[in-house]
PDB file of C-alpha atoms in Angstrom:
ATOM      1  CA  MET O   1     -42.555  25.495 166.647  1.00 75.00           C
ATOM      2  CA  PRO O   2     -44.174  26.591 163.355  1.00 89.00           C
ATOM      3  CA  VAL O   3     -44.179  30.324 164.201  1.00 93.00           C
ATOM      4  CA  ILE O   4     -40.391  30.290 164.645  1.00 91.00           C
ATOM      5  CA  GLU O   5     -39.871  28.363 161.407  1.00 93.00           C
ATOM      6  CA  PHE O   6     -42.047  30.677 159.317  1.00 93.00           C
ATOM      7  CA  ALA O   7     -40.543  33.816 160.886  1.00 93.00           C
ATOM      8  CA  LYS O   8     -37.037  32.584 160.079  1.00 92.00           C
ATOM      9  CA  GLN O   9     -38.079  31.981 156.479  1.00 93.00           C
ATOM     10  CA  ARG O  10     -39.009  35.675 156.361  1.00 93.00           C
ATOM     11  CA  GLU O  11     -35.680  36.586 158.062  1.00 92.00           C
ATOM     12  CA  TYR O  12     -37.284  37.669 161.305  1.00 92.00           C
ATOM     13  CA  GLY O  13     -36.335  36.534 164.799  1.00 92.00           C
ATOM     14  CA  VAL O  14     -38.828  35.461 167.466  1.00 92.00           C
ATOM     15  CA  ILE O  15     -39.153  36.453 171.110  1.00 87.00           C
ATOM     16  CA  ILE O  16     -41.369  34.177 173.200  1.00 87.00           C
ATOM     17  CA  ASN O  17     -43.052  35.418 176.359  1.00 83.00           C
ATOM     18  CA  THR O  18     -45.553  33.367 178.333  1.00 81.00           C
ATOM     19  CA  TYR O  19     -48.180  33.976 180.973  1.00 76.00           C
ATOM     20  CA  GLY O  20     -49.918  31.641 183.388  1.00 66.00           C
ATOM     21  CA  SER O  21     -53.540  30.573 183.448  1.00 63.00           C
ATOM     22  CA  GLY O  22     -54.342  32.598 186.576  1.00 63.00           C
ATOM     23  CA  GLY O  23     -54.864  36.341 186.957  1.00 64.00           C
ATOM     24  CA  MET O  24     -56.117  38.434 184.078  1.00 65.00           C
ATOM     25  CA  GLY O  25     -54.431  36.402 181.364  1.00 71.00           C
ATOM     26  CA  LEU O  26     -53.068  38.358 178.413  1.00 80.00           C
ATOM     27  CA  SER O  27     -53.589  41.792 179.979  1.00 77.00           C
ATOM     28  CA  ASP O  28     -51.286  40.850 182.881  1.00 74.00           C
ATOM     29  CA  ASN O  29     -48.442  40.356 180.412  1.00 76.00           C
ATOM     30  CA  ILE O  30     -48.685  43.443 178.236  1.00 79.00           C
ATOM     31  CA  GLU O  31     -46.342  45.736 180.191  1.00 78.00           C
ATOM     32  CA  GLU O  32     -43.613  43.131 180.094  1.00 79.00           C
ATOM     33  CA  THR O  33     -43.803  43.021 176.304  1.00 83.00           C
ATOM     34  CA  TYR O  34     -42.886  46.716 176.177  1.00 83.00           C
ATOM     35  CA  ARG O  35     -39.484  45.879 177.658  1.00 83.00           C
ATOM     36  CA  LEU O  36     -38.717  43.161 175.111  1.00 86.00           C
ATOM     37  CA  GLY O  37     -38.302  45.384 172.085  1.00 83.00           C
ATOM     38  CA  ALA O  38     -40.205  43.388 169.469  1.00 91.00           C
ATOM     39  CA  ASP O  39     -41.439  45.042 166.263  1.00 94.00           C
ATOM     40  CA  GLY O  40     -44.802  43.280 166.621  1.00 95.00           C
ATOM     41  CA  TRP O  41     -46.557  40.573 168.611  1.00 94.00           C
ATOM     42  CA  ILE O  42     -48.690  37.520 168.020  1.00 95.00           C
ATOM     43  CA  PHE O  43     -50.894  37.307 171.086  1.00 94.00           C
ATOM     44  CA  PHE O  44     -52.756  34.148 172.034  1.00 93.00           C
ATOM     45  CA  THR O  45     -55.699  34.394 174.388  1.00 91.00           C
ATOM     46  CA  GLU O  46     -57.378  31.512 176.163  1.00 88.00           C
ATOM     47  CA  ARG O  47     -60.294  33.592 177.425  1.00 89.00           C
ATOM     48  CA  ALA O  48     -62.620  36.359 176.303  1.00 91.00           C
ATOM     49  CA  LEU O  49     -61.040  39.810 176.271  1.00 92.00           C
ATOM     50  CA  GLU O  50     -62.493  42.500 178.479  1.00 90.00           C
ATOM     51  CA  ASN O  51     -63.497  45.984 177.348  1.00 91.00           C
ATOM     52  CA  LYS O  52     -64.058  44.835 173.762  1.00 93.00           C
ATOM     53  CA  GLY O  53     -60.425  43.919 173.253  1.00 93.00           C
ATOM     54  CA  GLU O  54     -58.972  47.232 174.411  1.00 92.00           C
ATOM     55  CA  VAL O  55     -55.743  45.438 175.334  1.00 91.00           C
ATOM     56  CA  LEU O  56     -55.125  44.783 171.624  1.00 94.00           C
ATOM     57  CA  GLN O  57     -54.636  48.491 170.903  1.00 92.00           C
ATOM     58  CA  GLN O  58     -50.865  48.587 171.171  1.00 92.00           C
ATOM     59  CA  PRO O  59     -48.129  50.902 169.824  1.00 91.00           C
ATOM     60  CA  CYS O  60     -46.823  48.081 167.612  1.00 93.00           C
ATOM     61  CA  PRO O  61     -48.622  45.708 165.213  1.00 96.00           C
ATOM     62  CA  VAL O  62     -50.552  42.829 166.814  1.00 96.00           C
ATOM     63  CA  VAL O  63     -52.111  39.616 165.499  1.00 97.00           C
ATOM     64  CA  LEU O  64     -54.459  37.687 167.758  1.00 97.00           C
ATOM     65  CA  GLY O  65     -54.559  33.905 167.862  1.00 96.00           C
ATOM     66  CA  GLY O  66     -57.218  31.883 169.596  1.00 93.00           C
ATOM     67  CA  ASP O  67     -60.952  31.416 169.556  1.00 96.00           C
ATOM     68  CA  TYR O  68     -62.076  34.687 171.128  1.00 96.00           C
ATOM     69  CA  LEU O  69     -63.220  37.890 169.454  1.00 96.00           C
ATOM     70  CA  SER O  70     -60.727  40.603 168.530  1.00 96.00           C
ATOM     71  CA  TYR O  71     -63.576  43.121 168.098  1.00 96.00           C
ATOM     72  CA  GLY O  72     -61.918  44.362 164.914  1.00 95.00           C
ATOM     73  CA  LYS O  73     -58.968  45.752 166.871  1.00 96.00           C
ATOM     74  CA  CYS O  74     -56.344  43.711 164.999  1.00 97.00           C
ATOM     75  CA  ASP O  75     -55.758  40.904 162.526  1.00 98.00           C
ATOM     76  CA  GLN O  76     -56.747  37.466 163.797  1.00 98.00           C
ATOM     77  CA  VAL O  77     -56.149  33.799 162.998  1.00 98.00           C
ATOM     78  CA  THR O  78     -58.522  31.133 164.231  1.00 97.00           C
ATOM     79  CA  MET O  79     -59.595  27.532 163.682  1.00 97.00           C
ATOM     80  CA  PRO O  80     -62.746  26.163 162.016  1.00 97.00           C
ATOM     81  CA  ASN O  81     -64.133  25.006 165.349  1.00 98.00           C
ATOM     82  CA  THR O  82     -67.832  24.778 164.524  1.00 98.00           C
ATOM     83  CA  GLU O  83     -67.438  23.604 160.945  1.00 98.00           C
ATOM     84  CA  ALA O  84     -64.900  20.886 161.750  1.00 98.00           C
ATOM     85  CA  VAL O  85     -66.903  19.358 164.576  1.00 98.00           C
ATOM     86  CA  ARG O  86     -70.134  19.561 162.588  1.00 98.00           C
ATOM     87  CA  PHE O  87     -68.479  17.645 159.752  1.00 98.00           C
ATOM     88  CA  ALA O  88     -66.869  14.980 161.968  1.00 98.00           C
ATOM     89  CA  VAL O  89     -70.023  14.336 163.976  1.00 98.00           C
ATOM     90  CA  GLY O  90     -72.028  14.284 160.762  1.00 98.00           C
ATOM     91  CA  ARG O  91     -69.737  11.589 159.366  1.00 97.00           C
ATOM     92  CA  LEU O  92     -70.524   9.415 162.376  1.00 98.00           C
ATOM     93  CA  LEU O  93     -74.251  10.083 162.206  1.00 98.00           C
ATOM     94  CA  ASP O  94     -74.324   9.278 158.512  1.00 98.00           C
ATOM     95  CA  THR O  95     -72.939   5.799 159.231  1.00 97.00           C
ATOM     96  CA  GLY O  96     -75.870   5.067 161.555  1.00 97.00           C
ATOM     97  CA  VAL O  97     -74.326   6.054 164.892  1.00 98.00           C
ATOM     98  CA  ARG O  98     -76.995   7.651 167.084  1.00 96.00           C
ATOM     99  CA  THR O  99     -75.453   8.089 170.529  1.00 98.00           C
ATOM    100  CA  ILE O 100     -72.420  10.350 170.411  1.00 98.00           C
ATOM    101  CA  ALA O 101     -70.914  11.753 173.584  1.00 98.00           C
ATOM    102  CA  VAL O 102     -68.774  14.886 173.516  1.00 98.00           C
ATOM    103  CA  ILE O 103     -66.125  15.399 176.214  1.00 98.00           C
ATOM    104  CA  GLY O 104     -64.701  18.835 177.040  1.00 98.00           C
ATOM    105  CA  ALA O 105     -67.740  21.093 177.394  1.00 97.00           C
ATOM    106  CA  LEU O 106     -67.882  23.906 179.906  1.00 95.00           C
ATOM    107  CA  PRO O 107     -69.803  23.194 183.103  1.00 94.00           C
ATOM    108  CA  GLY O 108     -73.296  24.616 182.760  1.00 92.00           C
ATOM    109  CA  MET O 109     -73.847  23.632 179.147  1.00 94.00           C
ATOM    110  CA  HIS O 110     -77.163  21.850 179.628  1.00 92.00           C
ATOM    111  CA  GLY O 111     -79.032  22.791 176.459  1.00 94.00           C
ATOM    112  CA  TRP O 112     -78.866  24.528 173.095  1.00 93.00           C
ATOM    113  CA  GLU O 113     -79.810  27.830 174.688  1.00 94.00           C
ATOM    114  CA  ASP O 114     -76.509  27.801 176.617  1.00 93.00           C
ATOM    115  CA  VAL O 115     -74.373  27.891 173.463  1.00 94.00           C
ATOM    116  CA  HIS O 116     -76.615  28.989 170.588  1.00 93.00           C
ATOM    117  CA  ASP O 117     -75.811  32.693 170.750  1.00 92.00           C
ATOM    118  CA  GLN O 118     -72.127  32.413 171.678  1.00 94.00           C
ATOM    119  CA  ARG O 119     -69.842  34.069 169.148  1.00 95.00           C
ATOM    120  CA  ASP O 120     -66.517  32.921 170.533  1.00 96.00           C
ATOM    121  CA  GLY O 121     -64.876  30.451 172.914  1.00 96.00           C
ATOM    122  CA  THR O 122     -63.428  27.083 171.930  1.00 97.00           C
ATOM    123  CA  GLN O 123     -65.924  24.961 173.852  1.00 97.00           C
ATOM    124  CA  SER O 124     -68.975  26.935 172.775  1.00 97.00           C
ATOM    125  CA  LEU O 125     -68.021  26.940 169.108  1.00 98.00           C
ATOM    126  CA  ARG O 126     -67.226  23.229 169.014  1.00 98.00           C
ATOM    127  CA  ILE O 127     -70.406  22.292 170.890  1.00 98.00           C
ATOM    128  CA  GLN O 128     -72.356  24.372 168.362  1.00 98.00           C
ATOM    129  CA  GLY O 129     -70.945  22.144 165.626  1.00 98.00           C
ATOM    130  CA  TYR O 130     -71.935  19.026 167.576  1.00 98.00           C
ATOM    131  CA  VAL O 131     -75.519  20.253 167.919  1.00 98.00           C
ATOM    132  CA  GLN O 132     -75.781  21.492 164.343  1.00 98.00           C
ATOM    133  CA  ALA O 133     -74.744  18.093 162.956  1.00 98.00           C
ATOM    134  CA  HIS O 134     -77.658  16.518 164.823  1.00 98.00           C
ATOM    135  CA  GLU O 135     -80.155  19.205 163.875  1.00 97.00           C
ATOM    136  CA  GLU O 136     -79.274  19.008 160.190  1.00 98.00           C
ATOM    137  CA  ARG O 137     -80.355  15.352 160.271  1.00 98.00           C
ATOM    138  CA  GLY O 138     -83.505  15.921 162.283  1.00 98.00           C
ATOM    139  CA  LEU O 139     -81.981  14.397 165.417  1.00 98.00           C
ATOM    140  CA  THR O 140     -82.225  15.565 169.012  1.00 96.00           C
ATOM    141  CA  VAL O 141     -79.135  15.909 171.191  1.00 97.00           C
ATOM    142  CA  ASP O 142     -79.167  13.965 174.445  1.00 97.00           C
ATOM    143  CA  TRP O 143     -77.533  16.590 176.652  1.00 97.00           C
ATOM    144  CA  ARG O 144     -76.616  13.991 179.260  1.00 98.00           C
ATOM    145  CA  TYR O 145     -73.829  13.037 176.866  1.00 98.00           C
ATOM    146  CA  VAL O 146     -72.382  16.561 176.744  1.00 98.00           C
ATOM    147  CA  ILE O 147     -69.679  15.911 179.321  1.00 98.00           C
ATOM    148  CA  PRO O 148     -68.066  18.892 181.092  1.00 97.00           C
ATOM    149  CA  LEU O 149     -64.323  19.030 181.627  1.00 96.00           C
ATOM    150  CA  LEU O 150     -62.044  21.895 182.652  1.00 90.00           C
ATOM    151  CA  GLY O 151     -58.710  20.071 182.501  1.00 91.00           C
ATOM    152  CA  TRP O 152     -58.056  19.460 178.810  1.00 95.00           C
ATOM    153  CA  ASN O 153     -55.384  16.820 179.374  1.00 97.00           C
ATOM    154  CA  GLN O 154     -55.071  13.041 179.462  1.00 97.00           C
ATOM    155  CA  HIS O 155     -55.897  12.817 183.158  1.00 98.00           C
ATOM    156  CA  GLY O 156     -59.039  14.860 182.538  1.00 98.00           C
ATOM    157  CA  GLY O 157     -59.971  12.523 179.704  1.00 98.00           C
ATOM    158  CA  VAL O 158     -59.649   9.519 182.020  1.00 98.00           C
ATOM    159  CA  GLN O 159     -61.795  11.172 184.674  1.00 97.00           C
ATOM    160  CA  ALA O 160     -64.475  12.359 182.256  1.00 98.00           C
ATOM    161  CA  ALA O 161     -64.754   8.976 180.549  1.00 98.00           C
ATOM    162  CA  ALA O 162     -64.989   7.246 183.924  1.00 98.00           C
ATOM    163  CA  SER O 163     -67.681   9.636 185.129  1.00 97.00           C
ATOM    164  CA  MET O 164     -69.664   9.138 181.931  1.00 98.00           C
ATOM    165  CA  LEU O 165     -69.474   5.336 182.077  1.00 98.00           C
ATOM    166  CA  ASP O 166     -70.415   5.318 185.772  1.00 98.00           C
ATOM    167  CA  SER O 167     -73.615   7.258 185.147  1.00 97.00           C
ATOM    168  CA  LEU O 168     -74.738   6.537 181.571  1.00 98.00           C
ATOM    169  CA  PRO O 169     -74.931   3.667 179.112  1.00 97.00           C
ATOM    170  CA  CYS O 170     -71.827   3.534 176.951  1.00 97.00           C
ATOM    171  CA  PRO O 171     -72.330   5.681 173.818  1.00 98.00           C
ATOM    172  CA  GLN O 172     -71.639   4.385 170.343  1.00 98.00           C
ATOM    173  CA  ALA O 173     -69.043   7.090 169.755  1.00 98.00           C
ATOM    174  CA  VAL O 174     -67.180   9.805 171.648  1.00 98.00           C
ATOM    175  CA  LEU O 175     -65.915  13.103 170.269  1.00 98.00           C
ATOM    176  CA  CYS O 176     -63.236  14.670 172.477  1.00 98.00           C
ATOM    177  CA  LEU O 177     -62.584  18.384 172.081  1.00 98.00           C
ATOM    178  CA  ASN O 178     -58.836  17.816 171.935  1.00 98.00           C
ATOM    179  CA  ASP O 179     -56.484  14.896 171.412  1.00 98.00           C
ATOM    180  CA  ALA O 180     -55.147  14.838 174.972  1.00 98.00           C
ATOM    181  CA  ILE O 181     -58.665  14.221 176.278  1.00 98.00           C
ATOM    182  CA  ALA O 182     -59.133  11.522 173.640  1.00 98.00           C
ATOM    183  CA  LEU O 183     -55.937   9.703 174.605  1.00 98.00           C
ATOM    184  CA  GLY O 184     -57.036   9.622 178.229  1.00 98.00           C
ATOM    185  CA  ALA O 185     -60.528   8.478 177.248  1.00 98.00           C
ATOM    186  CA  ILE O 186     -59.137   5.612 175.135  1.00 98.00           C
ATOM    187  CA  HIS O 187     -57.148   4.444 178.137  1.00 98.00           C
ATOM    188  CA  GLU O 188     -60.187   4.426 180.427  1.00 98.00           C
ATOM    189  CA  LEU O 189     -62.477   2.776 177.884  1.00 98.00           C
ATOM    190  CA  GLN O 190     -60.004  -0.039 177.349  1.00 98.00           C
ATOM    191  CA  ARG O 191     -59.300  -0.387 181.059  1.00 97.00           C
ATOM    192  CA  ARG O 192     -62.993  -1.184 181.452  1.00 97.00           C
ATOM    193  CA  GLY O 193     -62.855  -3.853 178.774  1.00 97.00           C
ATOM    194  CA  LEU O 194     -64.463  -1.831 175.981  1.00 98.00           C
ATOM    195  CA  ARG O 195     -63.042  -2.273 172.489  1.00 98.00           C
ATOM    196  CA  VAL O 196     -62.200   0.770 170.384  1.00 98.00           C
ATOM    197  CA  PRO O 197     -63.699   0.999 167.766  1.00 98.00           C
ATOM    198  CA  ALA O 198     -65.745  -2.235 167.918  1.00 97.00           C
ATOM    199  CA  ASP O 199     -67.715  -1.164 171.008  1.00 98.00           C
ATOM    200  CA  VAL O 200     -67.223   2.592 170.905  1.00 98.00           C
ATOM    201  CA  GLN O 201     -65.647   4.835 168.268  1.00 98.00           C
ATOM    202  CA  LEU O 202     -63.546   7.835 169.243  1.00 98.00           C
ATOM    203  CA  ILE O 203     -62.451  11.084 167.577  1.00 98.00           C
ATOM    204  CA  GLY O 204     -60.072  13.769 168.855  1.00 98.00           C
ATOM    205  CA  PHE O 205     -59.223  17.290 167.713  1.00 98.00           C
ATOM    206  CA  ASP O 206     -55.759  18.759 166.885  1.00 97.00           C
ATOM    207  CA  ASN O 207     -53.875  15.875 165.219  1.00 98.00           C
ATOM    208  CA  VAL O 208     -50.981  16.059 167.681  1.00 97.00           C
ATOM    209  CA  PRO O 209     -48.065  13.714 166.872  1.00 95.00           C
ATOM    210  CA  GLU O 210     -49.007  11.325 169.700  1.00 96.00           C
ATOM    211  CA  SER O 211     -52.394  10.651 168.104  1.00 97.00           C
ATOM    212  CA  GLU O 212     -50.814   8.581 165.346  1.00 96.00           C
ATOM    213  CA  TYR O 213     -49.104   6.282 167.848  1.00 96.00           C
ATOM    214  CA  SER O 214     -51.909   5.600 170.325  1.00 96.00           C
ATOM    215  CA  VAL O 215     -53.395   2.108 170.396  1.00 96.00           C
ATOM    216  CA  PRO O 216     -55.543   2.150 168.397  1.00 97.00           C
ATOM    217  CA  ALA O 217     -54.296   5.105 166.356  1.00 98.00           C
ATOM    218  CA  LEU O 218     -56.601   8.072 166.916  1.00 98.00           C
ATOM    219  CA  THR O 219     -58.964   9.474 164.316  1.00 98.00           C
ATOM    220  CA  THR O 220     -58.718  13.226 164.758  1.00 98.00           C
ATOM    221  CA  ILE O 221     -59.585  16.606 163.285  1.00 98.00           C
ATOM    222  CA  ASP O 222     -56.492  18.294 161.874  1.00 98.00           C
ATOM    223  CA  PRO O 223     -57.012  22.091 161.980  1.00 98.00           C
ATOM    224  CA  HIS O 224     -53.916  22.759 159.843  1.00 97.00           C
ATOM    225  CA  VAL O 225     -51.768  24.354 162.537  1.00 96.00           C
ATOM    226  CA  ASP O 226     -48.915  25.063 160.105  1.00 96.00           C
ATOM    227  CA  ASP O 227     -51.272  27.149 157.969  1.00 97.00           C
ATOM    228  CA  TYR O 228     -52.507  28.881 161.128  1.00 97.00           C
ATOM    229  CA  ALA O 229     -48.960  29.818 162.138  1.00 96.00           C
ATOM    230  CA  LYS O 230     -47.921  30.886 158.645  1.00 97.00           C
ATOM    231  CA  HIS O 231     -50.839  33.274 158.274  1.00 97.00           C
ATOM    232  CA  ALA O 232     -50.240  34.742 161.730  1.00 97.00           C
ATOM    233  CA  VAL O 233     -46.591  35.410 160.858  1.00 97.00           C
ATOM    234  CA  ASP O 234     -47.359  36.727 157.373  1.00 97.00           C
ATOM    235  CA  MET O 235     -50.084  39.094 158.564  1.00 98.00           C
ATOM    236  CA  LEU O 236     -47.870  40.441 161.348  1.00 97.00           C
ATOM    237  CA  ILE O 237     -44.898  41.048 159.035  1.00 97.00           C
ATOM    238  CA  GLU O 238     -47.181  42.788 156.531  1.00 97.00           C
ATOM    239  CA  ARG O 239     -48.222  45.168 159.324  1.00 97.00           C
ATOM    240  CA  ILE O 240     -44.635  45.684 160.470  1.00 97.00           C
ATOM    241  CA  GLU O 241     -43.635  46.502 156.898  1.00 96.00           C
ATOM    242  CA  GLY O 242     -46.346  49.106 156.481  1.00 96.00           C
ATOM    243  CA  TYR O 243     -49.696  47.546 155.567  1.00 95.00           C
ATOM    244  CA  SER O 244     -52.435  49.693 157.106  1.00 95.00           C
ATOM    245  CA  GLY O 245     -55.641  48.190 155.744  1.00 96.00           C
ATOM    246  CA  PRO O 246     -58.640  47.107 157.820  1.00 96.00           C
ATOM    247  CA  ALA O 247     -58.360  44.263 160.334  1.00 97.00           C
ATOM    248  CA  ARG O 248     -58.521  40.799 158.776  1.00 97.00           C
ATOM    249  CA  THR O 249     -59.600  37.406 160.116  1.00 97.00           C
ATOM    250  CA  TYR O 250     -58.201  34.174 158.687  1.00 98.00           C
ATOM    251  CA  THR O 251     -59.790  30.806 159.492  1.00 98.00           C
ATOM    252  CA  THR O 252     -57.860  27.667 158.615  1.00 98.00           C
ATOM    253  CA  ASP O 253     -59.312  24.700 156.768  1.00 98.00           C
ATOM    254  CA  PHE O 254     -59.473  21.252 158.389  1.00 98.00           C
ATOM    255  CA  THR O 255     -59.116  17.570 157.575  1.00 98.00           C
ATOM    256  CA  VAL O 256     -60.555  14.558 159.387  1.00 98.00           C
ATOM    257  CA  VAL O 257     -57.618  12.162 159.631  1.00 98.00           C
ATOM    258  CA  GLU O 258     -59.255   8.745 159.683  1.00 97.00           C
ATOM    259  CA  ARG O 259     -57.370   6.159 161.725  1.00 98.00           C
ATOM    260  CA  ALA O 260     -58.158   2.982 163.617  1.00 97.00           C
ATOM    261  CA  SER O 261     -60.217   4.451 166.511  1.00 98.00           C
ATOM    262  CA  THR O 262     -63.222   4.799 164.187  1.00 98.00           C
ATOM    263  CA  LYS O 263     -64.825   2.755 161.417  1.00 96.00           C
ATOM    264  CA  LEU O 264     -65.046   5.716 159.053  1.00 90.00           C
ATOM    265  CA  ALA O 265     -62.348   4.511 156.687  1.00 72.00           C
ATOM    266  CA  ARG O 266     -63.696   0.963 156.453  1.00 64.00           C
TER     267      ARG O 266
END
């Protein structure tokens, strides 16, 4: 785990505490952290924080990870969600691809007005990039191909790809909002006799180790997770050791790792 590695390099230990996906999320876990005696915490939130991030005002230093606003309450590390997707989709469009599905949207995203003004949230930010890539080239998004999915895992990818193929013509390319979805989608596309990338190209997001070993190997957006973890650790230790400046936000860079599931490298 990169956070542990970078903390050890700075001669700090790491305490890990987890919370489930139900309940109130991060706020349900705060009181338990008081009993664990850490000098500071890196919090990760998978949902928007209530009360303008009041939960982040803690007696010890805090760094927030994730794709939701910290409201200036603490330092934050995040990924280039919009920029990375805009670039990857643009690469496909610039090769002449015109029908690109995106799998992993929130239910209820039926048009630009549903995401245009969103300032945080993984799905909203990545869908913004998908739309912007089209708009920059004077193209209109076919919102039928914005496929909702709550379960960001391989099974969800299988189900979403199946639902899409049962109701719509096969797109020329599919962007999945994480690699697990993409691996499931590749399985379902091939099960139906479609060739990747000859019939449909496919891109994931995260560059997990499994992506290199799928068949075909998965083209994916690498959001530089090691850099993400290093900056989270460094900013937290700076606070622990006395830095008292204004809250900072660090956004990682990204790389599109071009593999065999697309024709981008050909």
